[in-house]
Short mmCIF file of C-alpha atoms in Angstrom, two decimals:
data_model
loop_
_atom_site.label_atom_id
_atom_site.label_comp_id
_atom_site.label_asym_id
_atom_site.label_seq_id
_atom_site.Cartn_x
_atom_site.Cartn_y
_atom_site.Cartn_z
CA MET A 1 132.08 -136.48 22.70
CA GLN A 2 130.83 -136.61 25.62
CA GLU A 3 127.57 -137.99 24.50
CA ASP A 4 128.96 -140.52 22.58
CA GLY A 5 130.71 -141.58 25.68
CA SER A 6 127.90 -141.93 27.86
CA TRP A 7 126.35 -144.89 24.96
CA GLN A 8 129.65 -146.68 25.10
CA VAL A 9 129.50 -146.90 28.62
CA LEU A 10 125.64 -147.92 28.78
CA ASN A 11 126.85 -150.43 26.11
CA ASN A 12 129.49 -151.76 28.19
CA MET A 13 127.23 -152.01 30.93
CA ARG A 14 124.40 -153.89 29.16
CA ARG A 15 126.93 -156.53 27.77
CA VAL A 16 128.54 -157.22 31.16
CA SER A 17 124.84 -157.35 32.41
CA LYS A 18 123.46 -160.48 29.30
CA LEU A 19 126.95 -162.12 30.09
CA PHE A 20 126.37 -161.73 33.11
CA ILE A 21 122.73 -163.66 33.32
CA GLN A 22 124.00 -166.33 30.40
CA ILE A 23 127.09 -167.33 32.62
CA MET A 24 124.11 -167.32 35.59
CA ALA A 25 121.67 -169.59 32.99
CA LEU A 26 124.90 -171.97 32.14
CA CYS A 27 125.59 -172.36 35.87
CA SER A 28 122.17 -173.18 36.45
CA ALA A 29 122.00 -175.81 33.71
CA TRP A 30 124.74 -177.15 34.99
CA SER A 31 123.28 -178.37 38.45
CA CYS A 32 119.99 -178.85 37.21
CA SER A 33 121.51 -181.92 35.18
CA GLU A 34 124.33 -182.80 38.39
CA THR A 35 122.19 -185.45 39.45
CA ARG A 36 123.60 -186.87 43.63
CA GLU A 37 124.64 -190.38 44.14
CA VAL A 38 121.52 -193.05 44.90
CA THR A 39 122.50 -194.43 47.72
CA PRO A 40 121.21 -197.86 48.70
CA GLN A 41 119.79 -196.50 52.34
CA ASP A 42 118.00 -194.11 49.63
CA LEU A 43 116.23 -197.35 48.03
CA GLY A 44 115.34 -198.27 51.79
CA VAL A 45 117.69 -201.85 51.56
CA ASN A 46 118.06 -201.10 55.26
CA TYR A 47 114.57 -202.70 55.10
CA TYR A 48 115.89 -205.91 55.32
CA PRO A 49 119.32 -205.79 56.61
CA LEU A 50 121.63 -208.73 56.47
CA GLN A 51 124.95 -209.38 58.64
CA THR A 52 126.53 -212.84 60.47
CA GLY A 53 125.16 -213.10 63.83
CA SER A 54 122.23 -211.27 63.78
CA TYR A 55 118.90 -213.03 65.29
CA THR A 56 115.34 -212.43 65.50
CA VAL A 57 112.63 -213.47 67.27
CA TYR A 58 109.40 -214.10 67.01
CA HIS A 59 106.08 -214.91 68.66
CA VAL A 60 103.66 -217.42 66.56
CA GLU A 61 100.40 -218.40 67.56
CA GLY A 62 97.28 -219.31 65.38
CA VAL A 63 95.23 -222.54 64.20
CA GLU A 64 95.25 -225.29 61.88
CA TYR A 65 92.29 -226.93 60.45
CA ILE A 66 92.34 -229.84 59.70
CA ASN A 67 88.52 -230.89 59.32
CA PRO A 68 85.08 -228.99 60.00
CA GLU A 69 85.51 -231.29 63.54
CA ASP A 70 89.10 -231.52 63.91
CA SER A 71 91.08 -228.05 64.74
CA VAL A 72 95.03 -227.44 66.64
CA GLU A 73 95.93 -224.53 67.94
CA PHE A 74 99.30 -223.67 67.99
CA SER A 75 101.86 -220.81 70.14
CA TYR A 76 105.83 -220.67 70.01
CA GLN A 77 108.19 -218.37 69.53
CA LEU A 78 111.02 -218.93 66.33
CA LYS A 79 113.94 -217.16 66.14
CA GLU A 80 115.98 -216.67 62.51
CA SER A 81 119.43 -216.01 62.88
CA VAL A 82 121.81 -215.72 60.36
CA VAL A 83 124.68 -218.04 60.93
CA ASP A 84 127.13 -217.94 58.12
CA SER A 85 127.47 -216.64 54.50
CA PHE A 86 128.94 -217.74 51.02
CA LEU A 87 129.53 -216.07 47.42
CA ASN A 88 126.57 -217.53 45.16
CA LEU A 89 126.60 -218.67 41.45
CA GLU A 90 125.90 -214.68 40.18
CA SER A 91 128.92 -213.07 41.88
CA GLY A 92 126.57 -212.33 45.08
CA ILE A 93 126.75 -212.44 49.25
CA SER A 94 124.29 -215.38 50.14
CA TYR A 95 123.02 -215.89 54.03
CA LYS A 96 122.13 -218.52 55.86
CA MET A 97 119.59 -218.22 58.51
CA LEU A 98 118.90 -221.28 61.08
CA ARG A 99 115.73 -221.37 62.33
CA GLU A 100 115.02 -222.44 65.73
CA ILE A 101 111.55 -223.21 67.83
CA ARG A 102 110.68 -223.76 70.73
CA ASP A 103 107.40 -223.75 73.37
CA ASN A 104 108.55 -221.65 75.63
CA GLU A 105 111.61 -219.89 76.53
CA ASP A 106 112.09 -222.05 79.22
CA GLN A 107 113.26 -224.46 76.58
CA GLU A 108 116.68 -225.02 74.46
CA TRP A 109 115.46 -223.82 70.86
CA GLN A 110 115.14 -227.31 68.12
CA THR A 111 117.04 -226.34 64.39
CA ASP A 112 112.82 -226.41 62.14
CA SER A 113 115.21 -225.83 58.95
CA VAL A 114 117.36 -223.55 57.21
CA TRP A 115 116.84 -220.93 54.40
CA THR A 116 119.10 -218.76 52.97
CA VAL A 117 118.79 -214.75 51.73
CA ARG A 118 120.42 -213.27 49.14
CA LYS A 119 119.68 -209.24 48.46
CA ASP A 120 121.60 -206.46 46.05
CA ASN A 121 119.97 -203.15 45.24
CA ILE A 122 117.12 -204.46 43.36
CA ARG A 123 115.73 -207.34 45.25
CA VAL A 124 115.86 -209.99 47.90
CA ILE A 125 115.33 -213.53 47.00
CA ARG A 126 114.47 -215.83 49.96
CA THR A 127 114.64 -219.38 49.09
CA GLU A 128 112.49 -221.56 51.27
CA SER A 129 112.55 -225.46 50.68
CA ASN A 130 114.75 -225.02 47.64
CA ILE A 131 112.15 -222.56 46.18
CA PRO A 132 113.67 -219.10 45.65
CA VAL A 133 110.79 -216.15 46.31
CA ILE A 134 111.05 -212.68 45.81
CA ASN A 135 110.61 -211.48 49.04
CA LEU A 136 111.44 -207.38 48.85
CA VAL A 137 111.92 -205.17 45.80
CA PHE A 138 113.33 -201.61 45.86
CA PRO A 139 112.96 -199.05 46.12
CA ILE A 140 110.78 -199.28 48.68
CA ARG A 141 107.71 -197.16 47.08
CA GLU A 142 103.93 -197.29 48.03
CA ASN A 143 102.08 -199.52 45.07
CA THR A 144 105.38 -201.08 43.73
CA ILE A 145 103.99 -204.48 42.54
CA TRP A 146 106.42 -207.25 41.41
CA ASP A 147 106.26 -211.36 41.06
CA ALA A 148 107.74 -213.15 43.11
CA ASN A 149 107.85 -216.09 41.47
CA GLY A 150 110.22 -214.36 39.06
CA PHE A 151 112.81 -216.86 39.72
CA ASN A 152 110.46 -220.23 40.08
CA ASP A 153 109.14 -222.40 37.72
CA ARG A 154 105.75 -221.62 39.94
CA LYS A 155 102.83 -219.89 38.37
CA PRO A 156 103.17 -215.75 38.84
CA ASP A 157 102.25 -214.55 42.10
CA SER A 158 101.84 -210.53 42.28
CA TYR A 159 103.05 -208.77 45.70
CA GLU A 160 102.07 -205.79 46.18
CA MET A 161 103.91 -203.32 48.54
CA VAL A 162 101.52 -201.23 50.73
CA ASP A 163 101.31 -198.22 53.46
CA ALA A 164 105.90 -197.45 53.12
CA GLY A 165 107.23 -195.35 55.76
CA LYS A 166 104.19 -195.98 57.60
CA PRO A 167 104.43 -197.00 61.54
CA PHE A 168 103.18 -200.29 63.37
CA VAL A 169 102.41 -201.04 66.66
CA GLY A 170 102.91 -204.83 67.98
CA GLU A 171 101.99 -207.29 70.18
CA PHE A 172 105.49 -206.76 71.75
CA VAL A 173 106.95 -203.89 69.93
CA SER A 174 106.36 -200.51 67.57
CA PHE A 175 108.37 -198.85 65.27
CA ASP A 176 108.23 -195.65 63.57
CA GLU A 177 108.81 -196.99 59.47
CA THR A 178 107.38 -200.21 58.04
CA VAL A 179 105.99 -201.42 54.59
CA THR A 180 103.80 -203.86 54.07
CA VAL A 181 103.57 -206.48 51.53
CA ILE A 182 100.79 -207.55 50.82
CA GLN A 183 101.02 -211.46 49.26
CA GLU A 184 98.23 -212.01 49.04
CA ASP A 185 94.43 -211.07 49.23
CA ILE A 186 91.11 -212.99 47.83
CA PRO A 187 88.10 -212.10 50.39
CA ASP A 188 85.50 -214.61 49.01
CA THR A 189 83.59 -215.20 52.36
CA PHE A 190 81.31 -217.90 50.34
CA THR A 191 84.20 -219.77 49.24
CA ALA A 192 87.26 -219.25 51.00
CA PHE A 193 89.06 -216.11 52.76
CA LEU A 194 93.00 -215.68 51.40
CA PHE A 195 94.73 -213.45 53.10
CA SER A 196 98.50 -213.01 53.14
CA LYS A 197 100.89 -210.44 54.53
CA GLU A 198 104.46 -209.25 55.77
CA ILE A 199 105.49 -206.22 57.34
CA TYR A 200 109.28 -205.00 57.67
CA ALA A 201 110.70 -202.36 59.79
CA GLN A 202 114.03 -199.97 59.15
CA ASP A 203 116.89 -201.53 60.44
CA VAL A 204 114.75 -204.85 61.64
CA GLY A 205 113.33 -206.84 58.47
CA LEU A 206 110.86 -208.55 59.08
CA VAL A 207 108.85 -208.30 62.24
CA TYR A 208 104.64 -209.25 61.28
CA LYS A 209 103.45 -211.73 59.38
CA GLU A 210 99.94 -212.04 58.23
CA ASN A 211 98.98 -215.89 56.93
CA LEU A 212 94.82 -216.89 56.73
CA LYS A 213 93.62 -219.91 54.09
CA LEU A 214 90.48 -220.79 55.49
CA ILE A 215 88.45 -223.20 52.68
CA PHE A 216 84.68 -223.08 53.45
CA LYS A 217 82.66 -225.81 53.62
CA GLN A 218 79.96 -226.34 50.43
CA GLY A 219 76.50 -228.31 49.94
CA ASP A 220 74.38 -227.30 52.14
CA ASP A 221 76.16 -225.37 54.00
CA TYR A 222 77.54 -222.85 50.91
CA GLY A 223 77.62 -219.13 52.53
CA ASN A 224 77.92 -220.48 56.47
CA GLU A 225 81.45 -219.30 56.81
CA ILE A 226 82.17 -222.56 58.29
CA VAL A 227 85.59 -223.51 57.97
CA ASP A 228 86.39 -227.19 55.92
CA SER A 229 90.45 -227.07 56.22
CA GLY A 230 93.00 -224.59 56.01
CA ILE A 231 95.10 -222.14 58.60
CA ARG A 232 95.05 -218.76 61.10
CA TYR A 233 99.32 -217.90 61.04
CA PHE A 234 100.36 -215.07 63.44
CA GLN A 235 104.09 -214.46 63.83
CA SER A 236 105.05 -211.34 65.70
CA ILE A 237 108.14 -210.12 66.32
CA ILE A 238 109.50 -210.57 70.18
CA THR A 239 113.31 -208.92 69.74
CA HIS A 240 116.40 -209.32 68.09
CA GLY A 241 120.07 -208.06 68.61
CA GLU A 242 123.22 -209.13 67.86
CA GLU A 243 125.12 -212.50 69.70
#
């Protein structure tokens, strides 16, 4: 009888141990299947903040090539201000962006153009001269590629996201976490050199833009990289804030 009692106690202990293991396994399964809520910050939407009253001032410089003998250098300041918001046809919020320019800080701002921008948890669409362009997509992820002309009638234009989360040292201001969007990269040194990119920083937005479109002379000058027409354009953030 005492021996049978010992076996019964042992069997009870085994059943309790087995039940404990099953409960722990079930709890682990519940834990693994539970998903954490993805926040807008996780997606990286703060790389393109939009708020009425915010502004950014840039230094712009470059060269416009009219022909091989004639080129014009330019240098000015550009201010982009989010001045208003409204409900768009997609039941989202669009923002009105006022763009102003001046030669230097001693002059008054002069209106250059007005753009609109809308953003959700998937993309940023900036409408320039009535042409909507997808400038950025979410989540912020290395080597993401998308068609920037997905909302207009132009031919497809692939943008690629690189250097996600990398620091950027600008001419006037530096940033710890940025992402670069390569808009065009055609390094053909015999006929043309086409390169364009934008850099966005967390909680700031666009901090740098570069646009190189150089068409080289052909014929007897083929291969000499003599610029026939084109532009070198550089836009660097100076400051940003709220008004």
